Amino acid sequence: MPMSGMTIHGLSKSYGNNVVLRGVDLQIRAGRIHALLGPNGAGKSTLLGCLSGAVRPDAGTITVNGLTHTGFTPQSALKAGTAIIYQHLELVSDLSAVENIFLGSEQRTPFGTVRKAAQRRIASELLDRVGADFDPSRPLTSLTMGQKQVVEIAKALHHRPEVLILDEPTAALSSRETDILLGLITRLAHESGLAIVYVTHLLREVTAVADEVSVLRDGSVEWTRPTADLGIETLIEGITGAPVARAATATSENRPVQHDRPPLLELADFRASGAPGVSVRIGAGEIVGVFGLLGSGRTNLVEALAGARPSEGGFRLAGSDLRLSSPGIARRSGIALVPSDRKSQSLFSSLSAQENVLMPHYRRLSRGWRRPRVEQHVFDSVAGRMSLHPMSAGLAGDRFSGGNAQKLVMGRWLMDGSGVTLLLLDEPTQGVDVGARAELHRMIREFARESERAVIFVSSDVEELNALADRVVVLAESRIVGIVPGDTAERELMVLAQPAPSSGPSEVRSEGNTAA
Amino acid sequence: MTEVIATDAKSEPAPSLKSGLLTGIDSIMPVATVGLMIFFAVNHSSFLTKDNLLLIALQSAPLMVVAVGAALLLMSGYIDLSIGSVMAVSGVCAGLTFNSAGVTAGVMVGLGVGLAVGLLNGVLIGYFKLSPIIVTLGILAAGRGLAQVLSPDALYGFPSAVLEFGNARVLGVPTLVWIAVFVVALGALVMTLLPAGRHVVAVGVNSRAAYLSGIPVRRLVLSLYALVGTLSALGGLMVVARLDSAPSGTLGAGFEISVLTAVLLGGIPYSGGKGHLWRVVVGVWLMGILTNGITLMNVSSQLSQVLTGAVLVLAAALEGVRFWIHRSSR
């Protein structure tokens, strides 16, 4: 019998000293939905990259359709029979569904012109198959997220894949759209016989559609089991990576917060560009973590707090009401943001380390003219305190390792005299090595403890939340669904953060308890 | 957990070779300039005389002035194609004012018009986020038309002070050359001694990061376009003073191409973010000696235009090679 589905054997990948995949073995069977779980940093993205041709594995094999491969390019992956659908859709929004489905594989006449009628016919068939209810010649801009997701799947099906990989496909969908999508995926597996790899953080999706579950941790597959054999506790452990035994039952009482002083920051029905209102009070010296799943609005919230996104509602910092209409205004009010995407949003890659740290401060440090000695001195003291490595003022930003580049962009605001009272951090230590991470944590703590300052940081890494946060604000669908102590266990946070549109968050929690 | 993959030593992608190649590319232009000077000096005895070198400086002065502004603008990742027409409109407005209200008023009006057009470009591009290429291309067409509407024929017969200024010398060096030196010094001052110089580069490298760290990006872009507009007007006035005439149809025509060539030759990439002003000075000088040497060697002016275009393509190719080296070692 020919091997159907996909077999992954001994797949390994490392970047320099950083071993990401340590010999992944995985068997994905045709006609089954295989959920792939694992905490952040377990190597899921790298594994998917290997399967889609974005990443070249160092060792190991991938067998699809009876043929064994040692790695893919994006084209050869499609040819071999694997198709991937990412969280962020890769469609051209000005083109129609038909044109998107045939993008790069247009059907041509001998004269090189596109066979429009034939394309339209095939696309309509594909779209019918996935249950599309819209005109395939409409431009994508007029479709909803769910409809676009369906176009993406139709596009993948056009390549007749054996294996369809979906990477958190429902992150941007409404609950109704999610239901439709899950139904479609089930049909594709059980009726059309596709092997489906389904990557998700969402418990209810695993229980709803998955036939089998594999958990990836530290770059290898920890276990694979049929979903029917799994209890909720085991699943949560799979998603979070935290053993249930370690997950202390968190009390919902907050750690005592000083109430003798007025809060440093007070949000009253603060709304980030169309999101529901958020109300919270944060005291001076406090470090508050923000936890939420992908699509929970966590980045929107901190960007709005930094003036980088329109917002409405009450925002009171150190006793004065503010209206944040630009990052410049936020800066002058003492608010600074370190965005999560260092490369595109914070690092000046070709500028020197010193320029990277001092960029927001040149005007402040000057007396009309710049004062090179003063600049040099300020940089040296920041770099010294952060243990920058290499300690080189002139080295370009992109020559530093991830951790040290992060020190540069965080050093901007952590330095003395930066004038920052509210520091906002989005995934402050993502992709940062352990040593640099500890140093960054130490600096964040020192920063907050000094005088009238506070830190709000978004993190999907619970270890970091536990290590750093006094309290954790849990977001789901842009609403605060809980404010819990900083040492709350991952399991608890994960349960709180599950979006539950039909039932309230409390019911999800009780569901978790009964299954235990 | 299975075996751990053998970890190769810190993967540093041979930085020495890469930086060596980049330095090589960067030095092609200065070396070419010196080589060209030697070539012309050997082939024509009058090339390397004081008078001829001063003539080259004088001929290059308007280009130098405008190139400084354009260089700063390009470093921040923006472009201005309207330069030639701004020179024409400013020159014509100044010319009209020379005859009615005097030389000083004419200069003020000319510079004021340049500033106004620059502000218009800056508002449309910086605040309304319109495409720099489309906006300034539109102004290029509209400006030339406006100049010709204002004065269909070439203006001349200005007060004698205009030509006198155009031909004046201080310490044996033409005044217009002094103006160029002054503008270069001013540009260098901004880039090295003022905070704004760092902001220009920051916007060029990563404008989102600059915006998020509180740098007033829109205002900076507006100021840079205003600067380029004003310097274009100054360049236009310098040409008018030398010609003692303001021909609305040809004044500054195609000047933006020369400016862009000089700036790209100066190693400022089209995408902005880096570059040194002194290299732009070398770029302008290279174009100056090219034009001068070709004229000395009795080559037709049409052919010299072809050569200028070829140099622009060469500059772009160098930038392409530099980009390729940078990428290939990732």
PDB file of C-alpha atoms in Angstrom, chain A residues 313-463:
ATOM      1  CA  GLY A 313     -11.703  57.556  26.220  1.00  0.00           C
ATOM      2  CA  GLY A 314     -10.087  58.436  29.502  1.00  0.00           C
ATOM      3  CA  PHE A 315      -6.315  58.383  29.750  1.00  0.00           C
ATOM      4  CA  ARG A 316      -4.888  59.956  32.858  1.00  0.00           C
ATOM      5  CA  LEU A 317      -1.142  59.863  33.469  1.00  0.00           C
ATOM      6  CA  ALA A 318       0.376  61.288  36.666  1.00  0.00           C
ATOM      7  CA  GLY A 319      -2.704  63.366  37.344  1.00  0.00           C
ATOM      8  CA  SER A 320      -3.200  64.943  33.929  1.00  0.00           C
ATOM      9  CA  ASP A 321      -5.671  63.914  31.258  1.00  0.00           C
ATOM     10  CA  LEU A 322      -4.019  63.268  27.928  1.00  0.00           C
ATOM     11  CA  ARG A 323      -5.165  62.987  24.359  1.00  0.00           C
ATOM     12  CA  LEU A 324      -2.628  60.950  22.445  1.00  0.00           C
ATOM     13  CA  SER A 325      -2.738  61.825  18.792  1.00  0.00           C
ATOM     14  CA  SER A 326       0.826  60.929  17.801  1.00  0.00           C
ATOM     15  CA  PRO A 327       3.864  59.135  19.195  1.00  0.00           C
ATOM     16  CA  GLY A 328       5.572  62.537  19.325  1.00  0.00           C
ATOM     17  CA  ILE A 329       2.931  63.870  21.718  1.00  0.00           C
ATOM     18  CA  ALA A 330       3.035  60.674  23.757  1.00  0.00           C
ATOM     19  CA  ARG A 331       6.824  61.010  23.988  1.00  0.00           C
ATOM     20  CA  ARG A 332       6.567  64.537  25.316  1.00  0.00           C
ATOM     21  CA  SER A 333       4.091  63.316  27.914  1.00  0.00           C
ATOM     22  CA  GLY A 334       6.591  60.702  29.048  1.00  0.00           C
ATOM     23  CA  ILE A 335       5.267  57.647  27.228  1.00  0.00           C
ATOM     24  CA  ALA A 336       7.476  55.406  25.099  1.00  0.00           C
ATOM     25  CA  LEU A 337       6.890  52.185  23.212  1.00  0.00           C
ATOM     26  CA  VAL A 338       9.246  49.388  22.230  1.00  0.00           C
ATOM     27  CA  PRO A 339       7.338  47.572  19.469  1.00  0.00           C
ATOM     28  CA  SER A 340       7.542  43.826  19.005  1.00  0.00           C
ATOM     29  CA  ASP A 341       8.917  43.819  15.482  1.00  0.00           C
ATOM     30  CA  ARG A 342      12.409  45.116  16.018  1.00  0.00           C
ATOM     31  CA  LYS A 343      13.541  44.989  12.430  1.00  0.00           C
ATOM     32  CA  SER A 344      10.714  46.961  10.898  1.00  0.00           C
ATOM     33  CA  GLN A 345       9.583  49.132  13.795  1.00  0.00           C
ATOM     34  CA  SER A 346      12.407  50.030  16.106  1.00  0.00           C
ATOM     35  CA  LEU A 347      15.928  49.233  14.976  1.00  0.00           C
ATOM     36  CA  PHE A 348      17.868  51.541  12.667  1.00  0.00           C
ATOM     37  CA  SER A 349      19.690  48.633  11.086  1.00  0.00           C
ATOM     38  CA  SER A 350      22.437  50.501   9.241  1.00  0.00           C
ATOM     39  CA  LEU A 351      23.053  53.128  11.923  1.00  0.00           C
ATOM     40  CA  SER A 352      25.585  52.731  14.707  1.00  0.00           C
ATOM     41  CA  ALA A 353      24.813  51.411  18.166  1.00  0.00           C
ATOM     42  CA  GLN A 354      25.255  54.889  19.577  1.00  0.00           C
ATOM     43  CA  GLU A 355      22.865  56.427  17.051  1.00  0.00           C
ATOM     44  CA  ASN A 356      20.345  53.693  17.784  1.00  0.00           C
ATOM     45  CA  VAL A 357      20.334  54.432  21.492  1.00  0.00           C
ATOM     46  CA  LEU A 358      20.502  58.212  21.286  1.00  0.00           C
ATOM     47  CA  MET A 359      18.204  58.868  18.335  1.00  0.00           C
ATOM     48  CA  PRO A 360      15.259  60.166  20.401  1.00  0.00           C
ATOM     49  CA  HIS A 361      17.593  62.193  22.607  1.00  0.00           C
ATOM     50  CA  TYR A 362      19.831  64.175  20.251  1.00  0.00           C
ATOM     51  CA  ARG A 363      17.774  67.311  20.659  1.00  0.00           C
ATOM     52  CA  ARG A 364      17.662  66.997  24.440  1.00  0.00           C
ATOM     53  CA  LEU A 365      21.405  66.373  24.691  1.00  0.00           C
ATOM     54  CA  SER A 366      22.283  69.298  22.423  1.00  0.00           C
ATOM     55  CA  ARG A 367      22.680  72.969  23.153  1.00  0.00           C
ATOM     56  CA  GLY A 368      21.611  73.927  19.666  1.00  0.00           C
ATOM     57  CA  TRP A 369      24.816  72.223  18.550  1.00  0.00           C
ATOM     58  CA  ARG A 370      25.281  68.576  19.291  1.00  0.00           C
ATOM     59  CA  ARG A 371      27.838  67.839  21.964  1.00  0.00           C
ATOM     60  CA  PRO A 372      29.768  64.705  20.912  1.00  0.00           C
ATOM     61  CA  ARG A 373      31.471  64.298  24.298  1.00  0.00           C
ATOM     62  CA  VAL A 374      28.196  64.353  26.181  1.00  0.00           C
ATOM     63  CA  GLU A 375      26.637  61.949  23.675  1.00  0.00           C
ATOM     64  CA  GLN A 376      29.575  59.598  23.975  1.00  0.00           C
ATOM     65  CA  HIS A 377      29.399  59.731  27.752  1.00  0.00           C
ATOM     66  CA  VAL A 378      25.668  59.041  27.874  1.00  0.00           C
ATOM     67  CA  PHE A 379      25.997  56.140  25.457  1.00  0.00           C
ATOM     68  CA  ASP A 380      28.902  54.623  27.386  1.00  0.00           C
ATOM     69  CA  SER A 381      26.966  54.683  30.619  1.00  0.00           C
ATOM     70  CA  VAL A 382      23.841  53.102  29.083  1.00  0.00           C
ATOM     71  CA  ALA A 383      25.862  50.485  27.213  1.00  0.00           C
ATOM     72  CA  GLY A 384      27.810  49.679  30.355  1.00  0.00           C
ATOM     73  CA  ARG A 385      24.708  49.265  32.462  1.00  0.00           C
ATOM     74  CA  MET A 386      23.149  46.986  29.843  1.00  0.00           C
ATOM     75  CA  SER A 387      26.376  44.982  29.372  1.00  0.00           C
ATOM     76  CA  LEU A 388      26.106  45.520  25.650  1.00  0.00           C
ATOM     77  CA  HIS A 389      28.090  42.985  23.694  1.00  0.00           C
ATOM     78  CA  PRO A 390      30.169  43.786  21.747  1.00  0.00           C
ATOM     79  CA  MET A 391      30.719  47.076  23.528  1.00  0.00           C
ATOM     80  CA  SER A 392      31.161  48.974  20.306  1.00  0.00           C
ATOM     81  CA  ALA A 393      29.575  52.389  19.792  1.00  0.00           C
ATOM     82  CA  GLY A 394      30.222  52.423  16.051  1.00  0.00           C
ATOM     83  CA  LEU A 395      28.971  48.967  15.089  1.00  0.00           C
ATOM     84  CA  ALA A 396      25.832  48.977  12.920  1.00  0.00           C
ATOM     85  CA  GLY A 397      22.579  47.936  14.600  1.00  0.00           C
ATOM     86  CA  ASP A 398      22.040  44.865  12.433  1.00  0.00           C
ATOM     87  CA  ARG A 399      25.465  43.455  13.316  1.00  0.00           C
ATOM     88  CA  PHE A 400      24.320  42.802  16.878  1.00  0.00           C
ATOM     89  CA  SER A 401      22.667  39.585  18.006  1.00  0.00           C
ATOM     90  CA  GLY A 402      18.925  39.700  18.661  1.00  0.00           C
ATOM     91  CA  GLY A 403      19.402  40.170  22.381  1.00  0.00           C
ATOM     92  CA  ASN A 404      21.916  42.952  22.053  1.00  0.00           C
ATOM     93  CA  ALA A 405      19.929  44.700  19.345  1.00  0.00           C
ATOM     94  CA  GLN A 406      16.994  44.595  21.752  1.00  0.00           C
ATOM     95  CA  LYS A 407      19.211  46.175  24.406  1.00  0.00           C
ATOM     96  CA  LEU A 408      19.878  49.021  21.987  1.00  0.00           C
ATOM     97  CA  VAL A 409      16.217  49.785  21.311  1.00  0.00           C
ATOM     98  CA  MET A 410      15.220  49.348  24.949  1.00  0.00           C
ATOM     99  CA  GLY A 411      18.237  51.284  26.157  1.00  0.00           C
ATOM    100  CA  ARG A 412      16.730  54.297  24.405  1.00  0.00           C
ATOM    101  CA  TRP A 413      14.094  54.565  27.098  1.00  0.00           C
ATOM    102  CA  LEU A 414      15.682  52.777  30.035  1.00  0.00           C
ATOM    103  CA  MET A 415      18.548  55.281  30.146  1.00  0.00           C
ATOM    104  CA  ASP A 416      18.711  57.958  32.798  1.00  0.00           C
ATOM    105  CA  GLY A 417      17.059  61.190  31.834  1.00  0.00           C
ATOM    106  CA  SER A 418      14.991  59.679  29.037  1.00  0.00           C
ATOM    107  CA  GLY A 419      11.991  61.398  30.596  1.00  0.00           C
ATOM    108  CA  VAL A 420       9.879  58.263  30.315  1.00  0.00           C
ATOM    109  CA  THR A 421       7.316  57.632  33.043  1.00  0.00           C
ATOM    110  CA  LEU A 422       5.221  55.021  31.268  1.00  0.00           C
ATOM    111  CA  LEU A 423       7.168  52.408  29.336  1.00  0.00           C
ATOM    112  CA  LEU A 424       5.251  50.136  26.977  1.00  0.00           C
ATOM    113  CA  LEU A 425       6.911  46.960  25.767  1.00  0.00           C
ATOM    114  CA  ASP A 426       5.515  44.568  23.175  1.00  0.00           C
ATOM    115  CA  GLU A 427       7.140  41.140  23.523  1.00  0.00           C
ATOM    116  CA  PRO A 428      10.293  42.634  25.061  1.00  0.00           C
ATOM    117  CA  THR A 429      12.432  39.501  24.887  1.00  0.00           C
ATOM    118  CA  GLN A 430      11.110  37.644  21.865  1.00  0.00           C
ATOM    119  CA  GLY A 431      13.937  35.845  20.093  1.00  0.00           C
ATOM    120  CA  VAL A 432      16.416  36.931  22.746  1.00  0.00           C
ATOM    121  CA  ASP A 433      18.917  34.539  24.306  1.00  0.00           C
ATOM    122  CA  VAL A 434      18.723  33.632  27.960  1.00  0.00           C
ATOM    123  CA  GLY A 435      21.588  35.820  29.158  1.00  0.00           C
ATOM    124  CA  ALA A 436      20.392  38.994  27.456  1.00  0.00           C
ATOM    125  CA  ARG A 437      16.884  38.234  28.620  1.00  0.00           C
ATOM    126  CA  ALA A 438      17.906  38.189  32.256  1.00  0.00           C
ATOM    127  CA  GLU A 439      19.727  41.472  31.808  1.00  0.00           C
ATOM    128  CA  LEU A 440      16.746  43.087  30.103  1.00  0.00           C
ATOM    129  CA  HIS A 441      14.470  41.886  32.895  1.00  0.00           C
ATOM    130  CA  ARG A 442      16.808  43.312  35.502  1.00  0.00           C
ATOM    131  CA  MET A 443      16.844  46.667  33.716  1.00  0.00           C
ATOM    132  CA  ILE A 444      13.066  46.748  33.363  1.00  0.00           C
ATOM    133  CA  ARG A 445      12.730  46.114  37.088  1.00  0.00           C
ATOM    134  CA  GLU A 446      15.251  48.787  38.013  1.00  0.00           C
ATOM    135  CA  PHE A 447      13.492  51.203  35.701  1.00  0.00           C
ATOM    136  CA  ALA A 448      10.068  50.659  37.256  1.00  0.00           C
ATOM    137  CA  ARG A 449      11.247  50.816  40.846  1.00  0.00           C
ATOM    138  CA  GLU A 450      12.800  54.196  40.377  1.00  0.00           C
ATOM    139  CA  SER A 451      10.509  57.056  41.377  1.00  0.00           C
ATOM    140  CA  GLU A 452       7.197  57.579  39.612  1.00  0.00           C
ATOM    141  CA  ARG A 453       7.314  55.117  36.760  1.00  0.00           C
ATOM    142  CA  ALA A 454       5.387  52.156  35.491  1.00  0.00           C
ATOM    143  CA  VAL A 455       5.857  49.487  32.858  1.00  0.00           C
ATOM    144  CA  ILE A 456       3.184  47.745  30.801  1.00  0.00           C
ATOM    145  CA  PHE A 457       4.424  44.817  28.761  1.00  0.00           C
ATOM    146  CA  VAL A 458       2.771  42.404  26.394  1.00  0.00           C
ATOM    147  CA  SER A 459       4.128  38.894  26.482  1.00  0.00           C
ATOM    148  CA  SER A 460       2.932  35.554  25.231  1.00  0.00           C
ATOM    149  CA  ASP A 461       5.638  33.915  27.308  1.00  0.00           C
ATOM    150  CA  VAL A 462       4.211  33.018  30.682  1.00  0.00           C
ATOM    151  CA  GLU A 463       7.615  32.457  32.233  1.00  0.00           C
TER     152      GLU A 463
END
